[in-house]
Coordinates of C-alpha atoms in Angstrom, one line a residue:
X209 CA 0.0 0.0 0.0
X210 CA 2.9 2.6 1.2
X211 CA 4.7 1.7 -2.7
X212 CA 1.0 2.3 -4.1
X213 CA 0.9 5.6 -2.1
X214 CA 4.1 6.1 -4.0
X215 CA 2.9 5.0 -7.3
X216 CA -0.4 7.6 -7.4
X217 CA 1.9 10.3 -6.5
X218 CA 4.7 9.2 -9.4
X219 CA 1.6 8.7 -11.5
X220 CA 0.7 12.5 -10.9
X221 CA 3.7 13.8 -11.5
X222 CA 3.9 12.5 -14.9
X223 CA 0.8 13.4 -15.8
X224 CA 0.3 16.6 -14.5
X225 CA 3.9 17.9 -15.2
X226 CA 5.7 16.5 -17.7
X227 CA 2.7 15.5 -19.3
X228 CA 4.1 11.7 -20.7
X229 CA 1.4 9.4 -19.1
X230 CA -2.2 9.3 -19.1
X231 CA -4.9 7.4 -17.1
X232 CA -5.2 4.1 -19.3
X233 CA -8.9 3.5 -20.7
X234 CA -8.4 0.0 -19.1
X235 CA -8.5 1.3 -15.5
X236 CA -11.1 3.0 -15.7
X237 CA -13.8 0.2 -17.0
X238 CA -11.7 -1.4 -14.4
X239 CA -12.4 0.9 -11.7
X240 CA -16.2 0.9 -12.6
X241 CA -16.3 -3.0 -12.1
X242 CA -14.4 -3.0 -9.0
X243 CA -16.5 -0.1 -7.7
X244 CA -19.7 -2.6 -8.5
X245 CA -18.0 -5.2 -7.3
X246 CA -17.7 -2.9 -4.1
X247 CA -21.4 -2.0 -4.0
X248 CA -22.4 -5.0 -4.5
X249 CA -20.7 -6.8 -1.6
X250 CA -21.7 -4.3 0.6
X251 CA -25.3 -4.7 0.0
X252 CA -24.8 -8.3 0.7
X253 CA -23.2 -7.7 4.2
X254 CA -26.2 -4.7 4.7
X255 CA -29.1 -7.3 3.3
X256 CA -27.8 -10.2 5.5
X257 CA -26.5 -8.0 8.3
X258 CA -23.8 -9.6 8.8
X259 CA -19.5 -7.3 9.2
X260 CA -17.7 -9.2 6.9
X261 CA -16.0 -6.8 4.6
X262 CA -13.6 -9.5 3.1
X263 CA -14.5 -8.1 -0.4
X264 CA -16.3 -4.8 0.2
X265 CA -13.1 -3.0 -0.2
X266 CA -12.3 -4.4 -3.2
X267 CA -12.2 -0.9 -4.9
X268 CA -9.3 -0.6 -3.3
X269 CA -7.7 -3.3 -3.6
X270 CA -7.9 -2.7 -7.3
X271 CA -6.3 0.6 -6.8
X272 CA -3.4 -0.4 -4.6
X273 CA -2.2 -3.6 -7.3
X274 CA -2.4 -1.6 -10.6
X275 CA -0.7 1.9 -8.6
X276 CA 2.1 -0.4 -6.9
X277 CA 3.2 -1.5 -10.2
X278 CA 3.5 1.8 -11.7
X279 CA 7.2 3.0 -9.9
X280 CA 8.2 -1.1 -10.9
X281 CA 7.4 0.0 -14.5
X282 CA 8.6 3.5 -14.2
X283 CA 11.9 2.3 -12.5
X284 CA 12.1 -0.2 -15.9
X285 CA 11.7 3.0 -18.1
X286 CA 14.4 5.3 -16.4
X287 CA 17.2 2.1 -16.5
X288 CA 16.4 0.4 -20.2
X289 CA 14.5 3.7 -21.8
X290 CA 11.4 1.6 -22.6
X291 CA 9.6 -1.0 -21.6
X292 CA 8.9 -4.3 -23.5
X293 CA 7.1 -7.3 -22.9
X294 CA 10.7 -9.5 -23.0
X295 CA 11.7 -6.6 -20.1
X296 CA 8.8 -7.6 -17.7
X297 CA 9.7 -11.3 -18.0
X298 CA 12.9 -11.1 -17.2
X299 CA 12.3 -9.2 -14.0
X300 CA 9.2 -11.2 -13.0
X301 CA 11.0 -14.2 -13.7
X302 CA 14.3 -12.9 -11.7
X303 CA 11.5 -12.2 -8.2
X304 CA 10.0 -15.8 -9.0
X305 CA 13.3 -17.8 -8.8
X306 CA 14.2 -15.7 -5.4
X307 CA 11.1 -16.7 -4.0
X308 CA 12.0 -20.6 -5.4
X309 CA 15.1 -20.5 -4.0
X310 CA 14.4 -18.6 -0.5
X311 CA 12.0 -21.1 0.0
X312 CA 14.7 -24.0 0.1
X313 CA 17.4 -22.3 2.0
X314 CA 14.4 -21.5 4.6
X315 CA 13.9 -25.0 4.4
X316 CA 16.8 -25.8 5.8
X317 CA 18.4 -23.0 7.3
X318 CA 16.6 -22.1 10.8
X319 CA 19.0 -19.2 11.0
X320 CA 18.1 -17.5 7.3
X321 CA 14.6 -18.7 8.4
X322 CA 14.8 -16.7 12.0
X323 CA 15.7 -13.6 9.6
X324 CA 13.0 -14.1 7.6
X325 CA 10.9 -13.7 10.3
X326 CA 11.6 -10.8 11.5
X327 CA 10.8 -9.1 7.9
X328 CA 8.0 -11.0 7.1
X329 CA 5.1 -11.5 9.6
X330 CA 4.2 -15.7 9.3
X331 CA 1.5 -17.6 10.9
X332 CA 4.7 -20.0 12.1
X333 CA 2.2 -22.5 13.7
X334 CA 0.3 -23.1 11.4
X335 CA 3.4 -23.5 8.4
X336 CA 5.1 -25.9 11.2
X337 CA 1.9 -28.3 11.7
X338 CA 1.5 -28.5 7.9
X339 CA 5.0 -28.9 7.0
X340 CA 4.6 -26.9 3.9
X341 CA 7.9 -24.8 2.0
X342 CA 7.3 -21.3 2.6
X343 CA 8.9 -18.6 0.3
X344 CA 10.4 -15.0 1.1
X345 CA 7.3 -13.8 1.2
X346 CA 4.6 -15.7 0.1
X347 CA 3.5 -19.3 0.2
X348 CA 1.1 -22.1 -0.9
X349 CA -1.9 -21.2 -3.3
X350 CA -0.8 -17.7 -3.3
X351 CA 2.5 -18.4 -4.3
X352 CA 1.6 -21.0 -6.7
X353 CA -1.0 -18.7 -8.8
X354 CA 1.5 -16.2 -8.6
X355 CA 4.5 -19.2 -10.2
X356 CA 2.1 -20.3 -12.4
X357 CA 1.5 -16.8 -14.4
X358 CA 5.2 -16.4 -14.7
X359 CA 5.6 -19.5 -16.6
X360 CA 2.5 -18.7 -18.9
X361 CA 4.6 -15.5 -19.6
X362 CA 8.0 -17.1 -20.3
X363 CA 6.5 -19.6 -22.8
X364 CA 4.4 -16.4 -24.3
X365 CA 7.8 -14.6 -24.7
X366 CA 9.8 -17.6 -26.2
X367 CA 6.8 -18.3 -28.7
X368 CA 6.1 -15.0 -29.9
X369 CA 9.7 -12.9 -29.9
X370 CA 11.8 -13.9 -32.7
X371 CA 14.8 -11.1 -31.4
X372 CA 14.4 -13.5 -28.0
X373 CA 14.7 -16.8 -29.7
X374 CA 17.8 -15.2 -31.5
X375 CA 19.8 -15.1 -28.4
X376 CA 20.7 -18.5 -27.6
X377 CA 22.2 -17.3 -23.9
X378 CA 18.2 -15.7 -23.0
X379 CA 16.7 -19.0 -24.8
X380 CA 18.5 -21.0 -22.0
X381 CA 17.8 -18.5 -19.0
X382 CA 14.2 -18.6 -20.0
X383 CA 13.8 -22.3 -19.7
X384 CA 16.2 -22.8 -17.2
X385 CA 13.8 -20.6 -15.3
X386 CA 10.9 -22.6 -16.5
X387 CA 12.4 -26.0 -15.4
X388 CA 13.8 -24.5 -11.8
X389 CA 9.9 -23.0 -11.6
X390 CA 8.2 -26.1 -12.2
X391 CA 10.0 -27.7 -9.9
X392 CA 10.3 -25.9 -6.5
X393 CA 7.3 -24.0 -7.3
X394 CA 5.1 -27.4 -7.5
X395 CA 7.3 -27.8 -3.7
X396 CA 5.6 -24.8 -2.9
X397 CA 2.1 -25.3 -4.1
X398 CA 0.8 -27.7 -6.9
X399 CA -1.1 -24.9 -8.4
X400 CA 1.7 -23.7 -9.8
X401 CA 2.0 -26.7 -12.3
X402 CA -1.2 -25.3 -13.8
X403 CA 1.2 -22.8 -15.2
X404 CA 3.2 -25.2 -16.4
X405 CA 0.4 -27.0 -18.4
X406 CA -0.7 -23.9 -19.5
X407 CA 2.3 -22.9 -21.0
X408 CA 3.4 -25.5 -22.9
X409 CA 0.3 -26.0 -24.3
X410 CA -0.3 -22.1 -25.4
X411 CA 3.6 -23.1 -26.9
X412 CA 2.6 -25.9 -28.8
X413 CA -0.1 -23.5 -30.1
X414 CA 2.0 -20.8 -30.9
X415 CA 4.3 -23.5 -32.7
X416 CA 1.3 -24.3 -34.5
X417 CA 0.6 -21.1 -36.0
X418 CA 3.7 -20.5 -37.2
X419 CA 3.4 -23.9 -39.2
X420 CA 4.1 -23.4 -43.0
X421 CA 6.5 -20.4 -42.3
X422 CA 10.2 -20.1 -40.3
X423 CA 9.9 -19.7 -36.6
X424 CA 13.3 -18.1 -35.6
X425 CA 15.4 -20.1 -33.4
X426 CA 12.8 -22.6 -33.5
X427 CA 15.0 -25.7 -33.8
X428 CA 17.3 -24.1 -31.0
X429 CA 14.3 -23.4 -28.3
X430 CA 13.2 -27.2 -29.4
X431 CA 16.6 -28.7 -28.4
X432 CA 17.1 -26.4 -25.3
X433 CA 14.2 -27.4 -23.8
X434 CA 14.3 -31.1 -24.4
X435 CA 18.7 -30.9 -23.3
X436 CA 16.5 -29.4 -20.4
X437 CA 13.8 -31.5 -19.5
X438 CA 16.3 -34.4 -19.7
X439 CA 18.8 -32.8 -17.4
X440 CA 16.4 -31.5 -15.0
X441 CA 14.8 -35.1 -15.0
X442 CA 17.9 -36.5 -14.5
X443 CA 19.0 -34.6 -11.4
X444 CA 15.2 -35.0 -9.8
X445 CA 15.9 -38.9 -10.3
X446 CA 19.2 -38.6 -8.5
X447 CA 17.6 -36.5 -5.3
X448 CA 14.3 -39.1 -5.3
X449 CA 16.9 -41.9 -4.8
X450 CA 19.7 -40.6 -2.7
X451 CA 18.0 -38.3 -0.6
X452 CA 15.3 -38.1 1.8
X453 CA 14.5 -34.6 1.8
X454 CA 13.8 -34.2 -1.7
X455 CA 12.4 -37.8 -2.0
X456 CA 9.6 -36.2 0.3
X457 CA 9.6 -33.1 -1.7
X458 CA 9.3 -34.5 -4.9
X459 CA 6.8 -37.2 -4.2
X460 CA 4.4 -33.9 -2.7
X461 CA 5.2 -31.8 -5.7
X462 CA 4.4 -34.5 -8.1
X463 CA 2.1 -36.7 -6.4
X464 CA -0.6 -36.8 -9.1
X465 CA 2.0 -38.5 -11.5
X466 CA 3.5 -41.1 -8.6
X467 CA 0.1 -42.0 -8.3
X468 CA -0.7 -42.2 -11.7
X469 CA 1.7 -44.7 -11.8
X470 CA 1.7 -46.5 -9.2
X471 CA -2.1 -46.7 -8.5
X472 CA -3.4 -45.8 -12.1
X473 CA -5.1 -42.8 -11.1
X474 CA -4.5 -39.1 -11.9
X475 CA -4.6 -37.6 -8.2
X476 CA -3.9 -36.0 -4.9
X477 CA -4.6 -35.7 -1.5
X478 CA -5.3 -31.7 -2.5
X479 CA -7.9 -32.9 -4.8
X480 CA -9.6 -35.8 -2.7
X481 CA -9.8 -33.2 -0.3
X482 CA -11.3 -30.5 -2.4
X483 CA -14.2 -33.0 -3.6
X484 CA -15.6 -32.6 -0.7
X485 CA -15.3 -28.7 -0.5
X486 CA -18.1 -27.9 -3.1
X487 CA -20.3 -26.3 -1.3
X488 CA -23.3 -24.1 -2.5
X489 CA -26.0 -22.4 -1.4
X490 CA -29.2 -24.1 0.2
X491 CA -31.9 -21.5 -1.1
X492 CA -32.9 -18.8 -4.1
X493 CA -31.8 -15.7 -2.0
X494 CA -28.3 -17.0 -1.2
X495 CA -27.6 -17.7 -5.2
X496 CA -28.7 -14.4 -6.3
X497 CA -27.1 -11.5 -3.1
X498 CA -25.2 -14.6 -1.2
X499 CA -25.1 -14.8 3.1
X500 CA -22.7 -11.7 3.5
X501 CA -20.3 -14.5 4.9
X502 CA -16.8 -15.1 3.5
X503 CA -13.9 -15.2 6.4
X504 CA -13.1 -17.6 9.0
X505 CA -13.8 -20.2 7.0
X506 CA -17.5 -20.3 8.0
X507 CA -18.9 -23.5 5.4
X508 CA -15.5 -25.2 5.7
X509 CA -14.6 -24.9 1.9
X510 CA -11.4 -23.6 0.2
X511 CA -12.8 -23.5 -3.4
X512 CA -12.9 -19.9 -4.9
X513 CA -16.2 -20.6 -7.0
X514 CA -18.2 -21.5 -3.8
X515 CA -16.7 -19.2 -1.5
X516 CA -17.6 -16.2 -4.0
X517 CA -20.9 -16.9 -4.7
X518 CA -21.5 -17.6 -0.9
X519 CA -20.5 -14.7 0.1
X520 CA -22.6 -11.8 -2.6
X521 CA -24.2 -14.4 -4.7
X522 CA -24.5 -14.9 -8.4
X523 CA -24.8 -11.1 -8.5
X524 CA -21.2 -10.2 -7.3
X525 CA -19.3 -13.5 -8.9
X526 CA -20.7 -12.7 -12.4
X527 CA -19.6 -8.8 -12.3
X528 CA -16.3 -10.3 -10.7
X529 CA -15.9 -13.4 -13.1
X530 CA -16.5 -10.0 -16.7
X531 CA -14.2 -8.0 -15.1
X532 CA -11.1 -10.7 -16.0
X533 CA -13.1 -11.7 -19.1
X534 CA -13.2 -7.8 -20.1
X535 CA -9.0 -7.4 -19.4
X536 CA -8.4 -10.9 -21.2
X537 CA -10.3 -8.9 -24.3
X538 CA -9.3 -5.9 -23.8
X539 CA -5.4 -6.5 -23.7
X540 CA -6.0 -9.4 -26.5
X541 CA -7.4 -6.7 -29.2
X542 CA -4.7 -4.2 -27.8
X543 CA -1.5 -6.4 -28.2
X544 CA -2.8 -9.3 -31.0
X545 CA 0.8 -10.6 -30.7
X546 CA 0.3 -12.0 -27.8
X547 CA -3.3 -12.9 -27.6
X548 CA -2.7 -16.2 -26.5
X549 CA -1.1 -15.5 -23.5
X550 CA -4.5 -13.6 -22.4
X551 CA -6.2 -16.6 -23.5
X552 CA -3.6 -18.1 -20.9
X553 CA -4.8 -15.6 -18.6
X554 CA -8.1 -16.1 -19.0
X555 CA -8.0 -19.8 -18.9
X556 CA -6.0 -19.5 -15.8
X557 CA -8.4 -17.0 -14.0
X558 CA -11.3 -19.6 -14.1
X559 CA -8.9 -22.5 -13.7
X560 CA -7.7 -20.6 -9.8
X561 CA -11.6 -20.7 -8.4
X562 CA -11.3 -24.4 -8.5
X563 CA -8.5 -24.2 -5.6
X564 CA -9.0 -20.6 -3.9
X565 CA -10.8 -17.5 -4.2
X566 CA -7.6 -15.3 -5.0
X567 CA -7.8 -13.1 -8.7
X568 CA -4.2 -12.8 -10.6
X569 CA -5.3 -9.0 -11.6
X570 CA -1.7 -8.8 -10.3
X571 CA -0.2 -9.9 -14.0
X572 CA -2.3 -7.4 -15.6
X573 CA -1.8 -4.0 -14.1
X574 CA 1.9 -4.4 -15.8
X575 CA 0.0 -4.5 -19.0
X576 CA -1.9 -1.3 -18.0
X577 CA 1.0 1.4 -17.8
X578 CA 2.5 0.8 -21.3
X579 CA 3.0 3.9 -23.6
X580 CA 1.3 4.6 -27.2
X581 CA 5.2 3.4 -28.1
X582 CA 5.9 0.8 -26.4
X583 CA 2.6 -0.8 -27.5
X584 CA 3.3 -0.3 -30.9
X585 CA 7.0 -2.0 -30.7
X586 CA 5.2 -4.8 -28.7
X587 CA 2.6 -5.2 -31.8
X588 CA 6.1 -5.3 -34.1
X589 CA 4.9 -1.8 -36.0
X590 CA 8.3 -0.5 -34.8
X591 CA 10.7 -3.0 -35.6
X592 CA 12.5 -4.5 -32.8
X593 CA 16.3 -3.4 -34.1
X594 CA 15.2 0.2 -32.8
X595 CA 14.5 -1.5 -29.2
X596 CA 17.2 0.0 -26.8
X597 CA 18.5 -3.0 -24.8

């Protein structure tokens, strides 16, 4: 909130004074559905007199997430002189592997672990009773959503910039990143291998439509990522047999597939679990305004889709739910480069409410400070060799 304080107040400078910036069209059909969003919740607390304001503030929220990104974005302008797409992924993957790798040496370093603690406030209890990695600051379905994005992003970036796929040392960064990722982040939380589905599916895709002309770098990407996958696979066969720690790890992160085959069944204990978390509501009024009730977890269910509607109904989960539809389309039409990441994005938004209740908005207020230029070199109408680096 204090770096969103900081973000409104760079935001006004710009625009009032050197007159570079403008309020994006996007924000404000945002704002208007987070404000109804708002309204809406609120009149579900009022109608079922109940004080949980969980998501009657959500106005705010929506202000705080796309204003803290704008001195991350401005901060990118004032070092590289633009921003681009490749730009973002590089700095959002650079903050996901930290987390990754914080959340080992936490792991296994009480000390680094102790220091941790006295940055970031931790329910330590509760992360001790359910054993569960914790990251430098965040953890479990948070942390995973938040994984999962990045590594749509990274296979959005290798698919669609050929001036990426030309650089063989950012080729193997990326998916280094991607394999590194997968793997702690599904340590973390299993949501984040979502991502990973996701993104190799919008890059199989993306190969697709480039079927019948030359994908840059193609054949290099191809052979990276298989030198890759067999590498990383060799190594997680090494820890599974040699050591305990990760043998435990591993066997959590990718339980669905160790089940698969050993038992011949495609699950988890996460999933066995949630199948008995679908909870709805028990009469007409609840579906349409919902019981005003969404904290403490009051009807002992995790799933975002129940939650939601229990809490402001049918009314607040559909103005929610168009809200991501309306950024998936809007940014889609706006950058048709990449519209297959927003279809990622969009996928993934409705994908989340099966495990939690938590939005990635996050991913797209990055997309909502780029200038008239930077849009265009991102839709390829200024070619790329004019991109300062």
């Amino acid at each position: 909130m204090i770096v969103a304080v900081i973000g409104l107040l760079w935001f006004g400078y710009d625009a009032l004074l050197r007159r570079n910036v403008q309020l994006p069209q996007v924000m404000v059909v945002g704002l208007l559905f987070a404000g109804l969003y708002s309204i809406i919740n609120i009149f579900a607390i009022e109608f079922n007199a109940t004080d949980d304001y969980s998501y009657a503030n959500y106005v705010t929220t929506f202000l705080v997430w796309i204003f803290s990104v704008y001195p991350a974005i401005a901060l990118i302008r004032l070092t590289h002189g633009e921003v681009t797409l490749p730009l973002i992924t590089y700095y959002l993957v650079a903050v996901t592997l930290f987390q990754c790798i914080t959340g080992l040496i936490m792991d296994n370093s009480p000390a680094f672990d102790e220091f941790n603690g006295k940055i970031v406030v931790w329910e330590r209890d509760f992360f001790d009773r359910i054993n569960r990695i914790r990251c430098f600051s965040t953890s479990l379905d948070l942390a995973g959503v938040r994984f999962a994005l990045v590594l749509i992003l990274i296979m959005a970036t290798l698919g669609v910039e050929d001036s990426v796929r030309r650089n063989k040392g950012e080729v193997l960064f990326l998916l280094f990143s991607f394999f590194v990722i997968t793997g702690i982040g599904c340590m973390v939380a299993r949501t984040t291998f979502t991502g990973t589905a996701v993104g190799l599916l919008l890059m199989i895709v993306l190969k697709i439509n480039h079927l019948g002309q030359r994908m840059q770098g193609g054949g290099y990407l191809f052979g990276a990522f298989v030198a890759w996958a067999l590498l990383f696979s060799a190594v997680g066969i090494y820890l599974y047999n040699t050591d305990e720690y990760y043998n435990d790890l591993l066997r959590f992160a990718f339980e669905g597939f160790f089940n698969f085959f050993e038992r011949g069944e495609f699950t988890t204990g996460s999933t066995e679990v949630l199948e008995t978390m679908w909870k709805w509501p028990s009469d007409t009024k609840t579906w349409i305004i919902g019981s005003g009730i969404y904290d403490a977890f009051a009807y002992g269910t995790d799933i975002g889709y129940c939650r939601l509607i229990l809490y402001s109904g049918l009314t607040g989960f559909v103005v929610f739910a168009l809200s991501f539809v309306y950024y998936a389309y809007f940014f889609a039409r706006k950058y048709p480069r990449y519209v297959w990441l927003f279809v990622g994005y969009l996928a993934m938004t409705f994908i989340v409410w099966m495990k939690v209740s938590t939005d990635i908005l996050m991913i797209y207020a990055f997309f909502f400070w780029f200038t008239a230029e930077e849009s265009d070199r991102i839709n390829g109408i200024i070619p790329e060799e004019s991109i300062v680096s």
